Amino acid sequence: MKLNNLVLVLNKTKYNLDMKKYDILIIGAGIAGLYAAMNIPKEKKVLVVCKDIPWECNTFYAQGGMVTALNEADIPSHIEDTMEAGSYHNDEKAVEILSRMSLETTADILERGMEFDVDENGTLLYTREAAHSTERIIHAGGDATGRYMHYFMMVENKHKLQRNTLVYDLLIQNGQCFGVKALVNYEHKTIYADNVIIASGGIGSLYEFNTNSRTVSADIHGICVEKGIELADMEMMQFHPTVFVKTPYARKLLLTEALRGEGAHVVTEDGKRFLFDYDERGELASRDIVSRAIFDYKNKTGKEVYLDFSMFEEQWFVKRFPNITRTFEAIGYKFPQDRVPISPAFHYAVGGIKCDLDGCVEGIEGLYVIGEASSTGVHGANRLASNSLLEGVVFAKRAVNHMLTKEQIKVEIPRFDKEYKNIVHHENDKAYKKRLRQIMWAEMGVIRTKKGLIRARNEIFDMKNRDIGRLLALRLNTASAILEAALKRKESLGAHYIE
Ligand code: SIN
């Protein structure tokens, strides 16, 4: 054999030269993943994957709306509201980008044909939510903004979308990401791509009480921990104050902040509005403050707290909040007459996989992260209401712009081993997952103590050493990262409150 041919044969064993691969792989089909896909030209070979059916994502369940700066003049005020809600822990540059780019992304989405709610003259309707100094939140279907935006983006996305694809590993070697390993319809597959965008959402399934889709379970965060990729602000786990938790299902029922924005009251059993005892803004204080007040009141008194809508006129309420009205009617409530018992519940991961303002994961070429999965520092220590859908579109657009304009370096794909042991669930995983959710709610919840955090850390460490499946191990990695971050921050800040 000639020397040249020998080199080729050797290279072929080391590198898989004929591998079929995508230009871009997007993990997640929520607003960030879909808007990224919508902004990638048709000629590119793109694959969007989601774990289950595409509408099982947090975007689909978003009720209130999407923030947009009203105009140039509103940008400083939107920035200030975002920073104040975030306890000034925010990256100010990220906040500025978020607000400024909202003018461009909102115009783009409207131009493409998304129908937000308008008045009889066709003028956009803006609502207000807690901690906003003005009405700047656009909404669709009354209280079904996420559902409408998701449907719109599903239709607009012209790239291939593959469901039932559970990513359980990132293919990383020598500081470059080459794709993922995934279970596709329960079969192990390797998917190669020049660029991978993580848009997989947050960590909801780690908590006993949460408002998230059941698919949001911290797997990719766990992989990052394993690979030494930095997570940031992981102690900043946000709780939504007004959630109906008395249902047997994993996802608890959200009662949007827009209800309080429109004038709903949080009351005690005897109808007293007690939030003013905690903050002069009452129902309109930021959600970390309202969550803590409700949690504290319930703990101290052992009594229920309610969300009261009885001040609203029925016809108006049913038109403005049709989804909530229907959902609660199905479980026996008649709105707006009936008040509903509420509790805070985990809602949003403010912290996440650390990246720069173009979504690039530091030190890993070809790996991006956007939306709730990411941590750009935009939300600081506590996210301002309805900034999340906006974050999804703004940073998706930036990541795609970066990706399409950077110099494309062609690197041969190394062979990744096909060792898939320990992947799926082991026999006892279900019980451990349940216990993990209880621990996270009890010790890493609305109010934390050092003792409780250490207790949780030890129990999770113990679980990690059991005979468990890979997916549970990934959840535990993420839970550990959250607890370590919480233990590191000695003083309370935003969503992190330590007694
Ligand atoms: C809500 O509608 O209250 C949730 C919106 C958000 O999470 O910002």
Short mmCIF file of C-alpha atoms and ligand atoms in Angstrom, two decimals:
data_model
loop_
_atom_site.label_atom_id
_atom_site.label_comp_id
_atom_site.label_asym_id
_atom_site.label_seq_id
_atom_site.Cartn_x
_atom_site.Cartn_y
_atom_site.Cartn_z
CA MET A 1 0.00 0.00 0.00
CA LYS A 2 1.31 3.45 -0.90
CA LEU A 3 2.06 5.77 1.97
CA ASN A 4 -0.71 8.25 0.98
CA ASN A 5 -3.34 5.54 0.97
CA LEU A 6 -2.14 4.21 4.28
CA VAL A 7 -2.56 7.68 5.86
CA LEU A 8 -6.10 7.83 4.48
CA VAL A 9 -6.99 4.43 5.90
CA LEU A 10 -5.59 5.38 9.28
CA ASN A 11 -7.46 8.69 9.19
CA LYS A 12 -10.65 6.91 8.27
CA THR A 13 -10.37 4.80 11.36
CA LYS A 14 -9.74 7.80 13.55
CA TYR A 15 -12.17 10.13 11.83
CA ASN A 16 -15.53 9.25 10.42
CA LEU A 17 -15.18 11.02 7.09
CA ASP A 18 -18.41 10.02 5.38
CA MET A 19 -20.67 10.90 8.26
CA LYS A 20 -23.99 12.53 7.41
CA LYS A 21 -24.27 15.76 9.37
CA TYR A 22 -26.34 18.90 9.77
CA ASP A 23 -25.15 22.48 9.52
CA ILE A 24 -27.15 23.34 12.62
CA LEU A 25 -28.86 21.22 15.24
CA ILE A 26 -31.31 22.96 17.58
CA ILE A 27 -32.22 21.19 20.82
CA GLY A 28 -35.68 22.35 21.83
CA ALA A 29 -38.78 23.56 20.02
CA GLY A 30 -39.95 26.32 22.32
CA ILE A 31 -39.89 29.98 21.37
CA ALA A 32 -36.07 30.30 21.38
CA GLY A 33 -35.47 27.18 19.29
CA LEU A 34 -38.22 27.92 16.78
CA TYR A 35 -37.34 31.60 16.36
CA ALA A 36 -33.71 30.59 15.81
CA ALA A 37 -34.87 28.14 13.12
CA MET A 38 -37.08 30.79 11.51
CA ASN A 39 -34.04 33.02 11.10
CA ILE A 40 -31.83 30.44 9.39
CA PRO A 41 -31.98 30.42 5.57
CA LYS A 42 -33.77 27.51 3.90
CA GLU A 43 -30.59 26.36 2.16
CA LYS A 44 -28.96 25.41 5.44
CA LYS A 45 -29.34 21.87 6.64
CA VAL A 46 -31.08 22.34 9.95
CA LEU A 47 -32.65 19.88 12.37
CA VAL A 48 -34.81 20.99 15.30
CA VAL A 49 -35.37 18.27 17.87
CA CYS A 50 -37.73 18.07 20.82
CA LYS A 51 -38.04 15.50 23.54
CA ASP A 52 -41.72 14.71 23.15
CA ILE A 53 -44.44 16.39 21.13
CA PRO A 54 -43.39 19.95 20.16
CA TRP A 55 -46.03 21.74 22.20
CA GLU A 56 -44.85 20.07 25.43
CA CYS A 57 -42.62 23.03 26.27
CA ASN A 58 -42.81 26.01 28.60
CA THR A 59 -43.57 28.44 25.78
CA PHE A 60 -46.85 26.67 25.15
CA TYR A 61 -47.97 27.29 28.74
CA ALA A 62 -46.92 30.96 28.89
CA GLN A 63 -50.01 33.01 29.62
CA GLY A 64 -49.34 36.66 30.34
CA GLY A 65 -47.54 37.94 27.27
CA MET A 66 -44.31 39.21 25.79
CA VAL A 67 -42.68 42.44 26.87
CA THR A 68 -41.66 44.92 24.24
CA ALA A 69 -40.26 48.38 24.69
CA LEU A 70 -43.04 50.67 23.48
CA ASN A 71 -40.62 52.89 21.56
CA GLU A 72 -37.13 54.39 21.87
CA ALA A 73 -38.30 56.58 24.73
CA ASP A 74 -39.50 53.57 26.76
CA ILE A 75 -36.16 51.73 26.60
CA PRO A 76 -34.55 53.40 29.67
CA SER A 77 -37.66 52.69 31.73
CA HIS A 78 -37.83 49.02 30.61
CA ILE A 79 -34.14 48.66 31.44
CA GLU A 80 -34.66 50.19 34.87
CA ASP A 81 -37.67 47.94 35.64
CA THR A 82 -35.69 44.86 34.57
CA MET A 83 -32.69 45.87 36.66
CA GLU A 84 -34.75 46.76 39.71
CA ALA A 85 -36.62 43.42 39.59
CA GLY A 86 -33.24 41.70 39.16
CA SER A 87 -31.83 43.45 42.26
CA TYR A 88 -29.24 45.12 39.98
CA HIS A 89 -27.42 41.79 39.73
CA ASN A 90 -28.07 41.97 35.95
CA ASP A 91 -25.52 42.35 33.19
CA GLU A 92 -26.53 45.85 32.13
CA LYS A 93 -25.28 45.37 28.59
CA ALA A 94 -27.49 42.29 28.19
CA VAL A 95 -30.50 44.21 29.50
CA GLU A 96 -29.86 47.05 27.08
CA ILE A 97 -29.65 44.60 24.18
CA LEU A 98 -32.87 42.92 25.31
CA SER A 99 -34.80 46.15 25.43
CA ARG A 100 -33.35 47.78 22.33
CA MET A 101 -33.67 44.69 20.17
CA SER A 102 -37.28 44.19 21.29
CA LEU A 103 -38.27 46.94 18.83
CA GLU A 104 -36.75 44.98 15.97
CA THR A 105 -37.89 41.48 16.97
CA THR A 106 -41.46 42.53 17.80
CA ALA A 107 -41.72 44.35 14.46
CA ASP A 108 -40.38 41.27 12.69
CA ILE A 109 -42.84 38.91 14.37
CA LEU A 110 -45.75 41.24 13.60
CA GLU A 111 -44.61 41.66 10.02
CA ARG A 112 -44.48 37.91 9.56
CA GLY A 113 -48.14 37.83 10.57
CA MET A 114 -48.37 36.97 14.27
CA GLU A 115 -51.70 38.24 15.60
CA PHE A 116 -51.52 39.77 19.04
CA ASP A 117 -54.68 41.09 20.71
CA VAL A 118 -55.85 44.43 19.35
CA ASP A 119 -58.68 46.83 20.10
CA GLU A 120 -61.59 47.58 17.75
CA ASN A 121 -59.34 49.93 15.73
CA GLY A 122 -56.67 47.28 15.25
CA THR A 123 -54.29 48.94 17.72
CA LEU A 124 -52.17 46.60 19.83
CA LEU A 125 -53.41 46.14 23.39
CA TYR A 126 -50.75 46.40 26.07
CA THR A 127 -51.14 45.05 29.57
CA ARG A 128 -49.19 45.50 32.75
CA GLU A 129 -47.66 42.93 35.05
CA ALA A 130 -45.96 43.16 38.42
CA ALA A 131 -42.92 45.46 38.72
CA HIS A 132 -43.46 47.11 35.33
CA SER A 133 -43.83 50.86 35.56
CA THR A 134 -46.14 50.95 32.53
CA GLU A 135 -48.29 48.77 30.25
CA ARG A 136 -45.83 47.28 27.74
CA ILE A 137 -46.84 43.63 27.48
CA ILE A 138 -48.46 42.39 24.30
CA HIS A 139 -50.63 39.29 24.47
CA ALA A 140 -52.55 36.89 22.28
CA GLY A 141 -55.73 34.87 22.72
CA GLY A 142 -56.29 36.86 25.93
CA ASP A 143 -54.26 34.70 28.27
CA ALA A 144 -52.79 32.21 25.77
CA THR A 145 -49.84 34.17 24.43
CA GLY A 146 -47.39 31.29 24.56
CA ARG A 147 -49.76 28.91 22.81
CA TYR A 148 -50.47 31.38 20.00
CA MET A 149 -46.82 32.32 19.52
CA HIS A 150 -45.77 28.68 19.55
CA TYR A 151 -48.33 27.71 16.94
CA PHE A 152 -47.34 30.68 14.79
CA MET A 153 -43.65 29.77 14.96
CA MET A 154 -44.32 26.09 14.28
CA VAL A 155 -46.03 27.13 11.06
CA GLU A 156 -43.34 29.67 10.15
CA ASN A 157 -40.46 27.26 10.72
CA LYS A 158 -39.50 25.71 7.39
CA HIS A 159 -36.83 23.37 8.73
CA LYS A 160 -37.18 19.75 9.74
CA LEU A 161 -38.57 19.17 13.23
CA GLN A 162 -38.04 15.79 14.81
CA ARG A 163 -40.01 14.78 17.89
CA ASN A 164 -39.34 12.04 20.46
CA THR A 165 -35.66 12.92 20.53
CA LEU A 166 -34.17 12.84 24.00
CA VAL A 167 -30.63 14.21 24.02
CA TYR A 168 -28.49 12.54 26.65
CA ASP A 169 -24.98 13.57 25.64
CA LEU A 170 -23.08 16.30 23.83
CA LEU A 171 -20.26 15.19 21.54
CA ILE A 172 -17.39 17.39 22.66
CA GLN A 173 -13.73 16.90 21.96
CA ASN A 174 -10.78 19.30 22.02
CA GLY A 175 -12.99 22.32 22.70
CA GLN A 176 -15.37 21.64 19.80
CA CYS A 177 -18.94 20.40 19.77
CA PHE A 178 -19.72 17.89 17.01
CA GLY A 179 -23.31 16.97 17.80
CA VAL A 180 -25.25 14.90 20.30
CA LYS A 181 -26.23 11.43 21.32
CA ALA A 182 -29.95 10.95 21.65
CA LEU A 183 -32.71 8.45 22.01
CA VAL A 184 -34.81 8.87 18.88
CA ASN A 185 -38.06 6.97 19.24
CA TYR A 186 -36.29 4.94 21.94
CA GLU A 187 -33.38 4.04 19.65
CA HIS A 188 -29.84 5.24 20.32
CA LYS A 189 -28.66 7.62 17.61
CA THR A 190 -25.71 9.92 17.07
CA ILE A 191 -26.56 13.22 15.38
CA TYR A 192 -23.66 15.24 14.00
CA ALA A 193 -23.74 18.98 13.33
CA ASP A 194 -21.30 21.83 12.74
CA ASN A 195 -23.21 23.95 15.24
CA VAL A 196 -25.44 22.96 18.12
CA ILE A 197 -27.88 25.38 19.73
CA ILE A 198 -29.17 24.43 23.16
CA ALA A 199 -32.71 25.79 23.56
CA SER A 200 -33.94 23.13 25.94
CA GLY A 201 -35.50 25.33 28.64
CA GLY A 202 -35.03 25.20 32.39
CA ILE A 203 -35.22 22.73 35.23
CA GLY A 204 -38.88 22.55 36.35
CA SER A 205 -39.03 18.79 36.97
CA LEU A 206 -36.60 19.14 39.85
CA TYR A 207 -39.36 20.69 41.97
CA GLU A 208 -42.40 19.11 43.60
CA PHE A 209 -44.50 22.17 42.82
CA ASN A 210 -43.78 23.73 39.44
CA THR A 211 -45.59 25.34 36.55
CA ASN A 212 -43.41 23.80 33.84
CA SER A 213 -44.01 21.33 31.06
CA ARG A 214 -43.15 17.78 32.13
CA THR A 215 -40.40 17.66 29.50
CA VAL A 216 -38.32 20.34 31.20
CA SER A 217 -36.00 18.27 33.33
CA ALA A 218 -32.51 19.76 33.45
CA ASP A 219 -30.82 17.01 31.39
CA ILE A 220 -28.66 19.32 29.29
CA HIS A 221 -27.61 21.36 32.33
CA GLY A 222 -26.56 18.05 33.89
CA ILE A 223 -24.49 17.15 30.82
CA CYS A 224 -22.78 20.55 31.06
CA VAL A 225 -21.88 19.88 34.69
CA GLU A 226 -20.38 16.55 33.63
CA LYS A 227 -18.32 18.22 30.87
CA GLY A 228 -17.09 21.07 33.04
CA ILE A 229 -19.15 23.71 31.20
CA GLU A 230 -19.94 26.56 33.56
CA LEU A 231 -23.43 27.20 34.91
CA ALA A 232 -24.08 30.67 36.33
CA ASP A 233 -26.49 32.16 38.87
CA MET A 234 -27.95 28.74 39.60
CA GLU A 235 -29.15 29.82 43.04
CA MET A 236 -31.55 32.20 41.28
CA MET A 237 -34.48 29.83 40.91
CA GLN A 238 -37.66 31.82 40.54
CA PHE A 239 -41.04 31.07 42.09
CA HIS A 240 -44.31 32.33 40.66
CA PRO A 241 -46.53 33.64 43.45
CA THR A 242 -49.98 32.70 42.18
CA VAL A 243 -50.26 29.02 41.34
CA PHE A 244 -53.04 26.51 42.05
CA VAL A 245 -51.10 23.51 43.35
CA LYS A 246 -53.94 21.28 44.49
CA THR A 247 -53.92 19.09 41.41
CA PRO A 248 -52.45 15.58 41.12
CA TYR A 249 -50.58 16.45 37.92
CA ALA A 250 -46.89 17.35 37.83
CA ARG A 251 -47.53 20.71 36.18
CA LYS A 252 -49.41 22.98 38.54
CA LEU A 253 -51.86 25.56 37.23
CA LEU A 254 -50.50 29.05 36.69
CA LEU A 255 -52.64 32.11 37.33
CA THR A 256 -50.91 34.77 35.25
CA GLU A 257 -49.43 37.94 36.71
CA ALA A 258 -51.58 39.78 34.20
CA LEU A 259 -54.53 39.05 36.53
CA ARG A 260 -52.90 41.18 39.21
CA GLY A 261 -51.77 43.62 36.55
CA GLU A 262 -55.45 44.09 35.63
CA GLY A 263 -56.43 44.47 39.30
CA ALA A 264 -56.98 41.04 40.93
CA HIS A 265 -56.27 40.91 44.68
CA VAL A 266 -54.35 38.50 46.87
CA VAL A 267 -56.43 38.04 50.02
CA THR A 268 -56.63 36.13 53.30
CA GLU A 269 -59.52 33.83 54.22
CA ASP A 270 -61.43 36.83 55.54
CA GLY A 271 -60.77 38.90 52.45
CA LYS A 272 -57.96 41.13 53.72
CA ARG A 273 -55.29 42.33 51.26
CA PHE A 274 -52.18 41.65 53.32
CA LEU A 275 -49.38 42.14 50.75
CA PHE A 276 -49.04 45.83 51.67
CA ASP A 277 -47.68 44.64 55.04
CA TYR A 278 -44.70 43.30 53.06
CA ASP A 279 -44.22 45.86 50.27
CA GLU A 280 -45.89 49.19 49.51
CA ARG A 281 -46.58 48.03 45.92
CA GLY A 282 -48.84 45.27 47.22
CA GLU A 283 -49.89 42.92 44.41
CA LEU A 284 -47.60 44.73 41.98
CA ALA A 285 -44.33 44.11 43.79
CA SER A 286 -41.86 41.88 41.92
CA ARG A 287 -42.63 38.17 41.99
CA ASP A 288 -39.83 37.23 44.43
CA ILE A 289 -41.32 39.61 47.01
CA VAL A 290 -44.93 38.51 46.45
CA SER A 291 -43.93 34.82 46.55
CA ARG A 292 -42.11 35.25 49.84
CA ALA A 293 -44.95 37.22 51.38
CA ILE A 294 -47.52 34.55 50.49
CA PHE A 295 -45.21 31.75 51.62
CA ASP A 296 -44.45 33.52 54.89
CA TYR A 297 -48.10 34.36 55.62
CA LYS A 298 -49.22 30.77 55.00
CA ASN A 299 -46.42 29.39 57.16
CA LYS A 300 -47.07 31.77 60.02
CA THR A 301 -50.84 31.41 60.12
CA GLY A 302 -51.41 27.95 58.66
CA LYS A 303 -54.20 29.54 56.67
CA GLU A 304 -55.00 29.66 52.95
CA VAL A 305 -54.29 32.64 50.70
CA TYR A 306 -56.56 33.34 47.73
CA LEU A 307 -56.54 35.15 44.43
CA ASP A 308 -59.73 37.14 44.20
CA PHE A 309 -61.24 38.27 40.89
CA SER A 310 -64.69 39.25 42.13
CA MET A 311 -64.11 42.92 41.24
CA PHE A 312 -64.19 42.10 37.50
CA GLU A 313 -67.23 42.20 35.30
CA GLU A 314 -67.95 38.65 34.05
CA GLN A 315 -68.16 39.29 30.32
CA TRP A 316 -64.91 41.26 30.31
CA PHE A 317 -63.11 38.64 32.42
CA VAL A 318 -64.13 35.69 30.25
CA LYS A 319 -62.97 37.52 27.11
CA ARG A 320 -59.69 38.69 28.63
CA PHE A 321 -58.84 35.39 30.38
CA PRO A 322 -60.66 32.69 28.38
CA ASN A 323 -58.11 29.99 28.92
CA ILE A 324 -57.93 30.33 32.68
CA THR A 325 -61.71 30.53 32.89
CA ARG A 326 -62.08 27.27 30.92
CA THR A 327 -59.31 25.41 32.72
CA PHE A 328 -60.68 26.21 36.15
CA GLU A 329 -64.28 25.63 35.11
CA ALA A 330 -63.24 22.05 34.34
CA ILE A 331 -62.23 21.60 38.00
CA GLY A 332 -65.27 23.25 39.47
CA TYR A 333 -64.50 26.98 39.73
CA LYS A 334 -66.71 29.70 38.32
CA PHE A 335 -64.74 32.83 37.44
CA PRO A 336 -64.71 35.68 38.21
CA GLN A 337 -67.05 34.97 41.13
CA ASP A 338 -64.97 32.26 42.84
CA ARG A 339 -61.66 32.99 44.46
CA VAL A 340 -58.98 30.34 44.23
CA PRO A 341 -56.43 29.13 46.83
CA ILE A 342 -52.88 29.87 45.73
CA SER A 343 -49.29 29.04 46.58
CA PRO A 344 -45.95 29.98 45.09
CA ALA A 345 -44.45 27.28 42.85
CA PHE A 346 -41.20 26.96 40.94
CA HIS A 347 -41.57 28.77 37.63
CA TYR A 348 -38.35 29.83 35.93
CA ALA A 349 -34.61 29.14 36.02
CA VAL A 350 -33.01 32.57 36.06
CA GLY A 351 -29.56 30.97 36.11
CA GLY A 352 -28.39 28.55 33.46
CA ILE A 353 -25.63 27.57 31.07
CA LYS A 354 -23.19 30.45 30.95
CA CYS A 355 -22.77 32.15 27.59
CA ASP A 356 -21.80 35.48 26.08
CA LEU A 357 -24.22 37.96 24.54
CA ASP A 358 -24.28 36.02 21.26
CA GLY A 359 -25.15 32.79 23.02
CA CYS A 360 -21.64 31.31 22.59
CA VAL A 361 -20.60 28.85 25.28
CA GLU A 362 -17.11 29.87 26.28
CA GLY A 363 -14.35 27.49 25.26
CA ILE A 364 -16.57 25.22 23.13
CA GLU A 365 -16.54 26.04 19.44
CA GLY A 366 -19.87 25.37 17.72
CA LEU A 367 -21.95 25.31 20.92
CA TYR A 368 -24.61 27.95 21.61
CA VAL A 369 -27.27 28.32 24.28
CA ILE A 370 -30.37 30.52 24.18
CA GLY A 371 -33.59 31.15 26.10
CA GLU A 372 -34.29 29.82 29.58
CA ALA A 373 -31.46 27.27 29.36
CA SER A 374 -28.93 30.09 29.12
CA SER A 375 -27.44 32.56 31.52
CA THR A 376 -26.47 35.83 29.88
CA GLY A 377 -27.03 37.73 33.12
CA VAL A 378 -30.00 39.52 31.58
CA HIS A 379 -32.41 38.72 34.41
CA GLY A 380 -30.08 39.42 37.31
CA ALA A 381 -31.28 37.84 40.52
CA ASN A 382 -34.97 37.68 39.57
CA ARG A 383 -36.67 37.86 36.18
CA LEU A 384 -39.11 40.65 35.43
CA ALA A 385 -42.52 39.33 34.37
CA SER A 386 -42.90 38.47 30.67
CA ASN A 387 -39.28 39.21 29.80
CA SER A 388 -38.80 35.50 29.08
CA LEU A 389 -40.56 35.23 25.70
CA LEU A 390 -38.69 38.37 24.69
CA GLU A 391 -35.38 36.90 25.84
CA GLY A 392 -36.14 33.81 23.73
CA VAL A 393 -36.50 35.76 20.50
CA VAL A 394 -33.81 38.39 21.04
CA PHE A 395 -31.00 36.02 21.96
CA ALA A 396 -32.07 33.44 19.36
CA LYS A 397 -31.66 36.12 16.71
CA ARG A 398 -28.25 37.13 18.03
CA ALA A 399 -26.97 33.56 18.19
CA VAL A 400 -28.09 32.88 14.62
CA ASN A 401 -26.54 36.14 13.38
CA HIS A 402 -23.28 35.20 15.04
CA MET A 403 -23.33 31.68 13.64
CA LEU A 404 -24.11 32.73 10.08
CA THR A 405 -21.45 35.40 9.94
CA LYS A 406 -18.55 33.67 11.69
CA GLU A 407 -15.78 31.98 9.80
CA GLN A 408 -16.72 28.32 9.38
CA ILE A 409 -13.77 26.14 10.31
CA LYS A 410 -14.04 22.60 8.98
CA VAL A 411 -12.74 20.09 11.47
CA GLU A 412 -12.89 16.35 10.88
CA ILE A 413 -15.35 14.55 13.11
CA PRO A 414 -13.67 12.25 15.58
CA ARG A 415 -15.20 8.87 16.24
CA PHE A 416 -17.19 8.96 19.47
CA ASP A 417 -17.53 5.74 21.38
CA LYS A 418 -20.84 3.96 21.23
CA GLU A 419 -20.95 3.10 24.89
CA TYR A 420 -24.55 3.73 25.90
CA LYS A 421 -24.75 1.95 29.19
CA ASN A 422 -26.78 3.37 32.03
CA ILE A 423 -28.94 5.50 29.77
CA VAL A 424 -32.54 5.06 30.55
CA HIS A 425 -34.33 4.70 33.78
CA HIS A 426 -33.35 2.17 36.35
CA GLU A 427 -35.81 0.36 38.51
CA ASN A 428 -35.67 2.72 41.49
CA ASP A 429 -35.31 6.00 39.61
CA LYS A 430 -38.95 6.94 39.97
CA ALA A 431 -38.79 6.87 43.75
CA TYR A 432 -35.52 8.83 43.77
CA LYS A 433 -36.93 11.44 41.38
CA LYS A 434 -39.92 11.92 43.64
CA ARG A 435 -37.65 12.30 46.66
CA LEU A 436 -35.45 14.76 44.77
CA ARG A 437 -38.48 16.92 43.97
CA GLN A 438 -39.50 16.91 47.63
CA ILE A 439 -36.01 17.85 48.81
CA MET A 440 -35.70 20.69 46.30
CA TRP A 441 -39.06 22.14 47.28
CA ALA A 442 -38.41 21.81 51.01
CA GLU A 443 -34.78 22.96 51.14
CA MET A 444 -34.14 24.94 47.95
CA GLY A 445 -37.55 26.60 47.82
CA VAL A 446 -38.84 30.10 48.45
CA ILE A 447 -36.96 30.43 51.76
CA ARG A 448 -33.68 28.59 52.33
CA THR A 449 -31.51 27.85 55.35
CA LYS A 450 -27.87 26.83 55.42
CA LYS A 451 -28.73 23.71 57.39
CA GLY A 452 -31.41 22.72 54.92
CA LEU A 453 -29.12 23.26 51.94
CA ILE A 454 -26.45 21.05 53.49
CA ARG A 455 -29.05 18.39 54.28
CA ALA A 456 -30.21 18.46 50.67
CA ARG A 457 -26.66 18.36 49.32
CA ASN A 458 -25.86 15.27 51.41
CA GLU A 459 -28.99 13.41 50.41
CA ILE A 460 -28.39 14.15 46.73
CA PHE A 461 -24.79 13.03 47.05
CA ASP A 462 -26.05 9.78 48.51
CA MET A 463 -28.51 9.27 45.63
CA LYS A 464 -25.72 9.83 43.10
CA ASN A 465 -23.91 6.84 44.51
CA ARG A 466 -26.86 4.51 44.06
CA ASP A 467 -27.52 2.33 41.06
CA ILE A 468 -29.35 4.92 38.96
CA GLY A 469 -29.99 5.64 35.29
CA ARG A 470 -28.18 8.34 33.35
CA LEU A 471 -31.15 10.67 33.11
CA LEU A 472 -31.58 10.75 36.87
CA ALA A 473 -27.81 11.22 37.28
CA LEU A 474 -28.05 14.30 35.02
CA ARG A 475 -30.89 15.73 37.12
CA LEU A 476 -28.85 15.18 40.24
CA ASN A 477 -25.87 16.96 38.66
CA THR A 478 -28.03 20.01 38.08
CA ALA A 479 -29.60 19.86 41.54
CA SER A 480 -26.10 19.73 43.06
CA ALA A 481 -25.05 22.76 41.02
CA ILE A 482 -28.08 24.69 42.30
CA LEU A 483 -27.35 23.75 45.91
CA GLU A 484 -23.65 24.57 45.64
CA ALA A 485 -24.49 27.99 44.18
CA ALA A 486 -26.98 28.62 46.98
CA LEU A 487 -24.47 27.62 49.64
CA LYS A 488 -21.89 29.92 48.11
CA ARG A 489 -24.11 32.98 48.27
CA LYS A 490 -24.21 33.84 51.94
CA GLU A 491 -26.59 36.80 51.77
CA SER A 492 -30.10 37.03 50.33
CA LEU A 493 -30.47 38.53 46.89
CA GLY A 494 -33.50 38.53 44.57
CA ALA A 495 -34.94 35.03 44.20
CA HIS A 496 -32.32 33.66 46.61
CA TYR A 497 -33.55 34.19 50.14
CA ILE A 498 -31.57 32.62 52.93
CA GLU A 499 -32.60 32.85 56.55
C1 SIN B 1 -47.35 34.91 33.86
O1 SIN B 1 -48.16 35.01 32.96
O2 SIN B 1 -47.56 35.30 35.00
C2 SIN B 1 -46.02 34.30 33.58
C3 SIN B 1 -45.28 35.20 32.72
C4 SIN B 1 -43.84 35.09 33.02
O3 SIN B 1 -43.37 34.06 33.49
O4 SIN B 1 -43.15 36.08 32.82
#
